[in-house]
mmCIF file of C-alpha atoms and ligand atoms in Angstrom:
data_model
loop_
_atom_site.group_PDB
_atom_site.id
_atom_site.type_symbol
_atom_site.label_atom_id
_atom_site.label_comp_id
_atom_site.label_asym_id
_atom_site.label_seq_id
_atom_site.Cartn_x
_atom_site.Cartn_y
_atom_site.Cartn_z
ATOM 1 C CA UNK A 20 138.814 158.376 56.844
ATOM 2 C CA UNK A 21 138.235 161.344 59.038
ATOM 3 C CA UNK A 22 134.648 160.302 59.500
ATOM 4 C CA UNK A 23 135.656 156.804 60.399
ATOM 5 C CA UNK A 24 138.074 158.185 62.969
ATOM 6 C CA UNK A 25 135.346 160.380 64.465
ATOM 7 C CA UNK A 26 132.892 157.487 64.621
ATOM 8 C CA UNK A 27 135.551 155.282 66.229
ATOM 9 C CA UNK A 28 136.261 157.967 68.839
ATOM 10 C CA UNK A 29 132.580 158.296 69.788
ATOM 11 C CA UNK A 30 131.980 154.578 69.881
ATOM 12 C CA UNK A 31 135.121 153.844 71.916
ATOM 13 C CA UNK A 32 134.532 156.631 74.427
ATOM 14 C CA UNK A 33 130.962 155.558 75.090
ATOM 15 C CA UNK A 34 131.910 151.875 75.417
ATOM 16 C CA UNK A 35 134.713 152.712 77.835
ATOM 17 C CA UNK A 36 132.482 155.016 79.835
ATOM 18 C CA UNK A 37 129.812 152.342 80.387
ATOM 19 C CA UNK A 38 132.179 149.472 81.201
ATOM 20 C CA UNK A 39 131.519 147.931 84.597
ATOM 21 C CA UNK A 40 134.444 145.564 85.105
ATOM 22 C CA UNK A 41 138.211 145.910 84.929
ATOM 23 C CA UNK A 42 138.472 142.815 82.741
ATOM 24 C CA UNK A 43 136.202 144.202 80.044
ATOM 25 C CA UNK A 44 138.030 147.532 80.264
ATOM 26 C CA UNK A 45 141.300 145.797 79.516
ATOM 27 C CA UNK A 46 139.736 144.038 76.531
ATOM 28 C CA UNK A 47 138.632 147.428 75.189
ATOM 29 C CA UNK A 48 142.135 148.843 75.607
ATOM 30 C CA UNK A 49 143.513 145.994 73.506
ATOM 31 C CA UNK A 50 140.711 146.255 70.939
ATOM 32 C CA UNK A 51 141.266 149.953 70.269
ATOM 33 C CA UNK A 52 144.874 150.733 71.133
ATOM 34 C CA UNK A 53 146.590 147.335 70.800
ATOM 35 C CA UNK A 54 148.993 146.428 67.971
ATOM 36 C CA UNK A 55 146.180 144.784 66.099
ATOM 37 C CA UNK A 56 143.658 147.364 67.343
ATOM 38 C CA UNK A 57 141.368 149.543 65.283
ATOM 39 C CA UNK A 58 143.351 152.741 65.732
ATOM 40 C CA UNK A 59 146.498 151.040 64.529
ATOM 41 C CA UNK A 60 144.557 149.779 61.527
ATOM 42 C CA UNK A 61 143.550 153.352 60.678
ATOM 43 C CA UNK A 62 147.166 154.488 60.936
ATOM 44 C CA UNK A 63 148.126 151.768 58.497
ATOM 45 C CA UNK A 64 145.526 153.140 56.031
ATOM 46 C CA UNK A 65 147.386 156.486 55.996
ATOM 47 C CA UNK A 66 149.488 155.386 53.042
ATOM 48 C CA UNK A 67 146.466 156.042 50.808
ATOM 49 C CA UNK A 68 146.343 159.690 51.849
ATOM 50 C CA UNK A 69 148.099 162.547 50.089
ATOM 51 C CA UNK A 70 151.371 163.931 51.470
ATOM 52 C CA UNK A 71 149.684 167.067 52.910
ATOM 53 C CA UNK A 72 146.865 165.142 54.500
ATOM 54 C CA UNK A 73 149.073 162.556 56.200
ATOM 55 C CA UNK A 74 150.562 164.633 59.084
ATOM 56 C CA UNK A 75 147.192 166.208 59.791
ATOM 57 C CA UNK A 76 145.495 162.853 59.962
ATOM 58 C CA UNK A 77 148.375 161.448 62.031
ATOM 59 C CA UNK A 78 147.886 164.232 64.538
ATOM 60 C CA UNK A 79 144.171 163.533 64.694
ATOM 61 C CA UNK A 80 144.782 159.833 65.359
ATOM 62 C CA UNK A 81 147.199 160.762 68.152
ATOM 63 C CA UNK A 82 144.626 163.062 69.695
ATOM 64 C CA UNK A 83 142.051 160.277 69.643
ATOM 65 C CA UNK A 84 144.595 157.883 71.175
ATOM 66 C CA UNK A 85 145.289 160.380 73.951
ATOM 67 C CA UNK A 86 141.590 160.950 74.559
ATOM 68 C CA UNK A 87 140.962 157.203 74.798
ATOM 69 C CA UNK A 88 143.955 156.716 77.098
ATOM 70 C CA UNK A 89 142.736 159.452 79.440
ATOM 71 C CA UNK A 90 139.277 157.944 79.468
ATOM 72 C CA UNK A 91 140.592 154.406 80.031
ATOM 73 C CA UNK A 92 142.664 155.588 83.010
ATOM 74 C CA UNK A 93 139.779 157.522 84.446
ATOM 75 C CA UNK A 94 137.372 154.565 84.247
ATOM 76 C CA UNK A 95 140.035 152.192 85.521
ATOM 77 C CA UNK A 96 140.508 154.446 88.522
ATOM 78 C CA UNK A 97 136.798 154.579 89.176
ATOM 79 C CA UNK A 98 136.338 150.789 88.904
ATOM 80 C CA UNK A 99 139.354 150.033 91.142
ATOM 81 C CA UNK A 100 138.046 152.339 93.831
ATOM 82 C CA UNK A 101 134.610 150.743 93.661
ATOM 83 C CA UNK A 102 136.125 147.256 93.902
ATOM 84 C CA UNK A 103 138.143 148.260 96.968
ATOM 85 C CA UNK A 104 135.107 149.794 98.615
ATOM 86 C CA UNK A 105 133.094 146.650 97.988
ATOM 87 C CA UNK A 106 135.891 144.525 99.488
ATOM 88 C CA UNK A 107 136.091 146.728 102.569
ATOM 89 C CA UNK A 108 132.355 146.493 102.997
ATOM 90 C CA UNK A 109 132.039 142.723 102.602
ATOM 91 C CA UNK A 110 135.119 141.791 104.606
ATOM 92 C CA UNK A 111 134.255 143.922 107.591
ATOM 93 C CA UNK A 112 134.684 142.170 110.994
ATOM 94 C CA UNK A 113 131.671 142.314 113.249
ATOM 95 C CA UNK A 114 133.191 142.502 116.715
ATOM 96 C CA UNK A 115 129.773 142.083 118.319
ATOM 97 C CA UNK A 116 129.404 138.515 117.010
ATOM 98 C CA UNK A 117 129.675 135.828 119.721
ATOM 99 C CA UNK A 118 133.203 134.364 119.942
ATOM 100 C CA UNK A 119 133.972 130.853 118.728
ATOM 101 C CA UNK A 120 134.255 128.514 121.693
ATOM 102 C CA UNK A 121 137.694 127.018 122.315
ATOM 103 C CA UNK A 122 137.605 123.416 123.398
ATOM 104 C CA UNK A 123 139.569 123.401 126.632
ATOM 105 C CA UNK A 124 141.062 120.254 128.077
ATOM 106 C CA UNK A 125 139.573 118.745 131.191
ATOM 107 C CA UNK A 126 141.021 117.258 134.340
ATOM 108 C CA UNK A 127 140.615 113.544 134.743
ATOM 109 C CA UNK A 128 138.172 112.488 137.498
ATOM 110 C CA UNK A 129 140.987 110.469 139.113
ATOM 111 C CA UNK A 130 143.101 113.627 139.356
ATOM 112 C CA UNK A 131 140.228 115.652 140.771
ATOM 113 C CA UNK A 132 139.740 113.095 143.557
ATOM 114 C CA UNK A 133 143.485 112.686 144.116
ATOM 115 C CA UNK A 134 143.863 116.414 144.642
ATOM 116 C CA UNK A 135 140.982 116.375 147.079
ATOM 117 C CA UNK A 136 142.586 113.548 149.074
ATOM 118 C CA UNK A 137 145.981 115.271 148.993
ATOM 119 C CA UNK A 138 144.453 118.515 150.257
ATOM 120 C CA UNK A 139 142.775 116.732 153.165
ATOM 121 C CA UNK A 140 146.035 115.140 154.328
ATOM 122 C CA UNK A 141 148.239 118.151 153.621
ATOM 123 C CA UNK A 142 145.772 120.061 155.803
ATOM 124 C CA UNK A 143 146.573 117.591 158.587
ATOM 125 C CA UNK A 144 150.294 118.166 158.216
ATOM 126 C CA UNK A 145 151.183 115.278 155.905
ATOM 127 C CA UNK A 146 153.868 115.443 153.249
ATOM 128 C CA UNK A 147 153.197 114.100 149.731
ATOM 129 C CA UNK A 148 156.046 111.829 148.582
ATOM 130 C CA UNK A 149 156.837 109.867 145.450
ATOM 131 C CA UNK A 150 158.292 106.421 144.919
ATOM 132 C CA UNK A 151 159.447 104.364 141.924
ATOM 133 C CA UNK A 152 156.963 102.305 139.926
ATOM 134 C CA UNK A 153 159.726 99.926 138.888
ATOM 135 C CA UNK A 154 160.673 98.592 142.299
ATOM 136 C CA UNK A 155 162.954 96.098 143.967
ATOM 137 C CA UNK A 156 161.273 92.906 145.048
ATOM 138 C CA UNK A 157 162.830 93.707 148.440
ATOM 139 C CA UNK A 158 160.812 96.912 149.013
ATOM 140 C CA UNK A 159 157.628 95.612 147.424
ATOM 141 C CA UNK A 160 157.573 92.402 149.476
ATOM 142 C CA UNK A 161 160.388 91.533 151.870
ATOM 143 C CA UNK A 162 160.689 94.878 153.672
ATOM 144 C CA UNK A 163 156.925 94.731 154.159
ATOM 145 C CA UNK A 164 157.052 91.391 155.918
ATOM 146 C CA UNK A 165 155.659 89.525 152.910
ATOM 147 C CA UNK A 166 157.540 86.207 152.904
ATOM 148 C CA UNK A 167 158.930 84.611 149.760
ATOM 149 C CA UNK A 168 156.200 81.987 149.674
ATOM 150 C CA UNK A 169 153.346 84.461 150.134
ATOM 151 C CA UNK A 170 150.544 84.116 147.571
ATOM 152 C CA UNK A 171 150.816 87.850 146.734
ATOM 153 C CA UNK A 172 154.202 87.078 145.193
ATOM 154 C CA UNK A 173 152.612 84.713 142.714
ATOM 155 C CA UNK A 174 153.660 85.449 139.151
ATOM 156 C CA UNK A 175 150.008 85.590 138.252
ATOM 157 C CA UNK A 176 149.623 88.769 140.294
ATOM 158 C CA UNK A 177 153.019 90.389 139.859
ATOM 159 C CA UNK A 178 154.769 91.688 136.746
ATOM 160 C CA UNK A 179 158.373 90.601 137.192
ATOM 161 C CA UNK A 180 161.091 92.496 135.329
ATOM 162 C CA UNK A 181 163.655 89.979 136.552
ATOM 163 C CA UNK A 182 164.373 88.014 139.752
ATOM 164 C CA UNK A 183 164.953 91.135 141.810
ATOM 165 C CA UNK A 184 162.857 93.783 140.116
ATOM 166 C CA UNK A 185 159.092 94.082 139.734
ATOM 167 C CA UNK A 186 156.475 96.622 138.780
ATOM 168 C CA UNK A 187 155.251 97.576 142.249
ATOM 169 C CA UNK A 188 151.982 95.851 143.109
ATOM 170 C CA UNK A 189 151.158 98.404 145.817
ATOM 171 C CA UNK A 190 152.310 101.828 147.020
ATOM 172 C CA UNK A 191 153.341 100.291 150.371
ATOM 173 C CA UNK A 192 157.050 99.979 149.363
ATOM 174 C CA UNK A 193 157.257 103.778 149.674
ATOM 175 C CA UNK A 194 156.700 103.233 153.430
ATOM 176 C CA UNK A 195 159.908 101.217 153.687
ATOM 177 C CA UNK A 196 161.855 103.692 151.528
ATOM 178 C CA UNK A 197 160.814 106.656 153.688
ATOM 179 C CA UNK A 198 161.370 104.872 157.043
ATOM 180 C CA UNK A 199 164.792 103.673 155.934
ATOM 181 C CA UNK A 200 165.951 107.283 155.551
ATOM 182 C CA UNK A 201 165.676 107.585 159.347
ATOM 183 C CA UNK A 202 164.096 111.032 159.499
ATOM 184 C CA UNK A 203 161.477 110.880 162.245
ATOM 185 C CA UNK A 204 158.660 111.546 162.907
ATOM 186 C CA UNK A 205 156.958 110.684 159.616
ATOM 187 C CA UNK A 206 153.618 111.904 158.330
ATOM 188 C CA UNK A 207 153.295 111.181 154.652
ATOM 189 C CA UNK A 208 151.043 110.059 151.841
ATOM 190 C CA UNK A 209 152.390 108.476 148.672
ATOM 191 C CA UNK A 210 150.027 108.401 145.699
ATOM 192 C CA UNK A 211 150.912 106.605 142.489
ATOM 193 C CA UNK A 212 150.454 103.890 139.905
ATOM 194 C CA UNK A 213 150.574 100.232 140.819
ATOM 195 C CA UNK A 214 150.523 97.171 138.578
ATOM 196 C CA UNK A 215 148.957 93.768 138.818
ATOM 197 C CA UNK A 216 148.762 91.066 136.261
ATOM 198 C CA UNK A 217 144.980 91.188 136.525
ATOM 199 C CA UNK A 218 142.211 90.688 134.075
ATOM 200 C CA UNK A 219 140.501 93.761 132.664
ATOM 201 C CA UNK A 220 136.868 94.153 133.648
ATOM 202 C CA UNK A 221 134.524 96.681 135.259
ATOM 203 C CA UNK A 222 136.466 96.576 138.551
ATOM 204 C CA UNK A 223 139.960 95.414 137.536
ATOM 205 C CA UNK A 224 142.789 96.913 135.532
ATOM 206 C CA UNK A 225 146.454 95.844 135.231
ATOM 207 C CA UNK A 226 147.435 99.393 136.149
ATOM 208 C CA UNK A 227 145.626 101.479 138.730
ATOM 209 C CA UNK A 228 146.370 103.955 141.509
ATOM 210 C CA UNK A 229 146.767 103.734 145.246
ATOM 211 C CA UNK A 230 147.351 106.318 147.929
ATOM 212 C CA UNK A 231 149.556 105.076 150.745
ATOM 213 C CA UNK A 232 149.567 106.740 154.130
ATOM 214 C CA UNK A 233 152.142 106.414 156.914
ATOM 215 C CA UNK A 234 152.545 108.013 160.316
ATOM 216 C CA UNK A 235 155.470 107.154 162.613
ATOM 217 C CA UNK A 236 155.977 108.908 165.918
ATOM 218 C CA UNK A 237 156.253 108.282 169.635
ATOM 219 C CA UNK A 238 153.077 107.168 171.412
ATOM 220 C CA UNK A 239 151.005 106.593 168.259
ATOM 221 C CA UNK A 240 148.028 104.336 168.973
ATOM 222 C CA UNK A 241 145.193 102.664 167.119
ATOM 223 C CA UNK A 242 142.976 105.508 168.410
ATOM 224 C CA UNK A 243 145.056 107.962 166.355
ATOM 225 C CA UNK A 244 144.526 105.782 163.293
ATOM 226 C CA UNK A 245 140.769 105.686 163.896
ATOM 227 C CA UNK A 246 140.518 109.424 164.503
ATOM 228 C CA UNK A 247 142.566 110.252 161.409
ATOM 229 C CA UNK A 248 140.604 108.016 159.056
ATOM 230 C CA UNK A 249 137.246 109.091 160.526
ATOM 231 C CA UNK A 250 138.226 112.699 159.820
ATOM 232 C CA UNK A 251 139.395 111.777 156.321
ATOM 233 C CA UNK A 252 136.084 110.039 155.547
ATOM 234 C CA UNK A 253 134.064 113.034 156.761
ATOM 235 C CA UNK A 254 136.076 115.484 154.703
ATOM 236 C CA UNK A 255 135.835 113.294 151.592
ATOM 237 C CA UNK A 256 132.247 112.044 151.761
ATOM 238 C CA UNK A 257 130.520 114.572 154.055
ATOM 239 C CA UNK A 258 130.247 115.428 157.773
ATOM 240 C CA UNK A 259 127.563 112.822 158.487
ATOM 241 C CA UNK A 260 129.815 109.959 157.347
ATOM 242 C CA UNK A 261 130.584 107.261 159.938
ATOM 243 C CA UNK A 262 133.398 104.712 159.777
ATOM 244 C CA UNK A 263 133.544 101.078 160.800
ATOM 245 C CA UNK A 264 136.768 99.137 161.349
ATOM 246 C CA UNK A 265 136.583 95.409 160.491
ATOM 247 C CA UNK A 266 139.461 93.180 161.640
ATOM 248 C CA UNK A 267 141.517 92.003 158.686
ATOM 249 C CA UNK A 268 145.003 90.751 157.889
ATOM 250 C CA UNK A 269 147.875 92.458 156.104
ATOM 251 C CA UNK A 270 151.436 91.148 156.522
ATOM 252 C CA UNK A 271 152.872 94.619 157.236
ATOM 253 C CA UNK A 272 150.407 95.752 159.904
ATOM 254 C CA UNK A 273 149.345 94.296 163.249
ATOM 255 C CA UNK A 274 146.543 94.638 164.108
ATOM 256 C CA UNK A 275 145.050 95.266 160.658
ATOM 257 C CA UNK A 276 141.626 96.413 159.597
ATOM 258 C CA UNK A 277 139.483 97.214 156.626
ATOM 259 C CA UNK A 278 137.496 100.414 156.855
ATOM 260 C CA UNK A 279 133.901 100.841 155.721
ATOM 261 C CA UNK A 280 132.083 104.169 155.496
ATOM 262 C CA UNK A 281 128.339 104.703 155.744
ATOM 263 C CA UNK A 282 126.922 104.806 152.237
ATOM 264 C CA UNK A 283 126.917 108.438 151.149
ATOM 265 C CA UNK A 284 124.079 107.741 148.722
ATOM 266 C CA UNK A 285 121.490 106.342 151.133
ATOM 267 C CA UNK A 286 123.065 107.459 154.397
ATOM 268 C CA UNK A 287 123.258 103.864 155.659
ATOM 269 C CA UNK A 288 119.698 102.693 155.005
ATOM 270 C CA UNK A 289 120.766 100.389 152.212
ATOM 271 C CA UNK A 290 120.610 100.972 148.449
ATOM 272 C CA UNK A 291 121.942 99.671 145.131
ATOM 273 C CA UNK A 292 125.258 101.489 145.623
ATOM 274 C CA UNK A 293 126.060 99.760 148.953
ATOM 275 C CA UNK A 294 124.363 96.555 147.833
ATOM 276 C CA UNK A 295 121.773 96.976 150.571
ATOM 277 C CA UNK A 296 124.270 96.871 153.439
ATOM 278 C CA UNK A 297 124.465 100.602 154.166
ATOM 279 C CA UNK A 298 128.293 100.333 154.254
ATOM 280 C CA UNK A 299 130.988 100.728 151.613
ATOM 281 C CA UNK A 300 134.561 99.435 151.974
ATOM 282 C CA UNK A 301 137.143 102.093 151.120
ATOM 283 C CA UNK A 302 140.571 101.126 152.431
ATOM 284 C CA UNK A 303 142.924 98.841 154.346
ATOM 285 C CA UNK A 304 144.959 99.943 157.350
ATOM 286 C CA UNK A 305 146.670 98.928 160.561
ATOM 287 C CA UNK A 306 149.439 99.558 163.073
ATOM 288 C CA UNK A 307 152.845 99.160 161.413
ATOM 289 C CA UNK A 308 154.201 95.707 162.242
ATOM 290 C CA UNK A 309 157.174 95.853 164.672
ATOM 291 C CA UNK A 310 159.131 93.638 162.298
ATOM 292 C CA UNK A 311 158.599 96.138 159.465
ATOM 293 C CA UNK A 312 159.848 98.966 161.706
ATOM 294 C CA UNK A 313 162.933 96.937 162.671
ATOM 295 C CA UNK A 314 163.783 96.058 159.064
ATOM 296 C CA UNK A 315 163.805 99.773 158.251
ATOM 297 C CA UNK A 316 166.016 100.554 161.229
ATOM 298 C CA UNK A 317 163.372 101.951 163.585
ATOM 299 C CA UNK A 318 163.194 100.789 167.220
ATOM 300 C CA UNK A 319 159.625 99.564 167.825
ATOM 301 C CA UNK A 320 160.061 100.117 171.574
ATOM 302 C CA UNK A 321 160.484 103.830 170.943
ATOM 303 C CA UNK A 322 158.402 104.475 167.836
ATOM 304 C CA UNK A 323 155.060 103.214 166.628
ATOM 305 C CA UNK A 324 152.933 104.076 163.671
ATOM 306 C CA UNK A 325 149.974 103.386 161.507
ATOM 307 C CA UNK A 326 149.553 102.947 157.793
ATOM 308 C CA UNK A 327 146.742 102.819 155.294
ATOM 309 C CA UNK A 328 146.228 102.156 151.613
ATOM 310 C CA UNK A 329 143.408 103.583 149.509
ATOM 311 C CA UNK A 330 142.453 102.530 145.989
ATOM 312 C CA UNK A 331 142.047 105.806 144.106
ATOM 313 C CA UNK A 332 139.863 104.417 141.304
ATOM 314 C CA UNK A 333 137.556 102.841 143.843
ATOM 315 C CA UNK A 334 136.943 106.222 145.490
ATOM 316 C CA UNK A 335 136.519 107.966 142.119
ATOM 317 C CA UNK A 336 133.984 105.391 140.909
ATOM 318 C CA UNK A 337 132.038 105.674 144.158
ATOM 319 C CA UNK A 338 132.102 109.459 144.355
ATOM 320 C CA UNK A 339 130.912 109.969 140.793
ATOM 321 C CA UNK A 340 128.749 106.843 140.632
ATOM 322 C CA UNK A 341 130.643 105.507 137.628
ATOM 323 C CA UNK A 342 129.870 101.827 137.147
ATOM 324 C CA UNK A 343 132.779 100.725 134.964
ATOM 325 C CA UNK A 344 136.453 101.342 135.722
ATOM 326 C CA UNK A 345 137.400 101.041 132.049
ATOM 327 C CA UNK A 346 135.726 104.396 131.402
ATOM 328 C CA UNK A 347 138.514 105.998 133.433
ATOM 329 C CA UNK A 348 141.177 104.804 130.989
ATOM 330 C CA UNK A 349 139.505 105.352 127.633
ATOM 331 C CA UNK A 350 139.967 109.135 127.707
ATOM 332 C CA UNK A 351 136.759 109.746 125.809
ATOM 333 C CA UNK A 352 136.218 113.516 126.050
ATOM 334 C CA UNK A 353 132.448 113.046 126.122
ATOM 335 C CA UNK A 354 132.939 111.088 129.356
ATOM 336 C CA UNK A 355 135.655 113.269 130.895
ATOM 337 C CA UNK A 356 133.738 116.507 130.287
ATOM 338 C CA UNK A 357 131.054 115.464 132.754
ATOM 339 C CA UNK A 358 133.125 115.950 135.895
HETATM 340 N N1 DAH B 13 148.973 97.531 150.178
HETATM 341 C C1 DAH B 13 147.638 97.036 150.444
HETATM 342 C C2 DAH B 13 147.039 96.497 149.181
HETATM 343 O O1 DAH B 13 147.545 96.726 148.148
HETATM 344 C C3 DAH B 13 146.760 98.131 150.994
HETATM 345 C C4 DAH B 13 147.140 98.479 152.387
HETATM 346 C C5 DAH B 13 146.550 97.851 153.444
HETATM 347 C C6 DAH B 13 148.107 99.424 152.634
HETATM 348 C C7 DAH B 13 146.886 98.148 154.751
HETATM 349 C C8 DAH B 13 148.455 99.739 153.940
HETATM 350 C C9 DAH B 13 147.831 99.078 154.991
HETATM 351 O O2 DAH B 13 149.372 100.669 154.231
HETATM 352 O O3 DAH B 13 148.169 99.421 156.272
HETATM 353 O O4 DAH B 13 146.046 95.817 149.227
#
């Protein structure tokens, strides 16, 4: 039995020593020292020994157990340290690697152009004001000299909420709201959404944006209107830009005009963008109709003014040479990222 114990000791020590994983080490601990382990089996065989031999052999078994336990702990220590070192090595963070790119949001082309337009007018001393999108029929039509039987009031063009309330079809009602307050002079622009019961195609949308402009003061003339819009066009499309005023009709201005700018693509020679004419229409304008001033409580003998209305999408499409308005509303990042 003594020989068996010695052999077991040698075998166990060498196996433990050469173990390379913690799992196998644990298996060895169970195999030798566990309840059903080999050392326990030897202890059970002690009953065959004589009374004098028993304590001696018992002591020897305990010594072997201790030796194995020391060895097991030692190897366990060694393997744990190695595992930790390996982990530290493989999980190291290389701070010199290029950073992952964050996908930042992007401003909408409409907003980029709107800010540009706002900056131009703020630079000329204009205030930026807001008005409601859900508007009284009165401000959207009547206060702007648009009579009840006017074709613009047709249900096909206007979203009616009820008899008195509509979704504004233009930003012009903000003119009446500001004039009505009675604080003069006025120099303002009013950008915002407008709604028309239109079809959806490359140039039409039921919801789009306009920028309204209004100036009311003493001694304001059509020359002031021309000078202001000529300056606006130059700042927006470039110094070389020229403007042309074509007589037109709007119910709330008299006289009224539509304004064309020289094509900023071909400089006026004629190209695909300006359909060969060299000119591009960008807005409507005119001198505020005396009747409109009166309805808002302003004396037309004392005060005059001019107004204009710009379609924001129209300018955005032109500036960026986008050929379909629907692209502006789809919010496809691949499209938006280009501006
Ligand atoms: N409200 C007009 C429209 O929607 C645009 C417009 C034209 C506004 C002339 C004005 C103006 O202020 O003077 O078509």
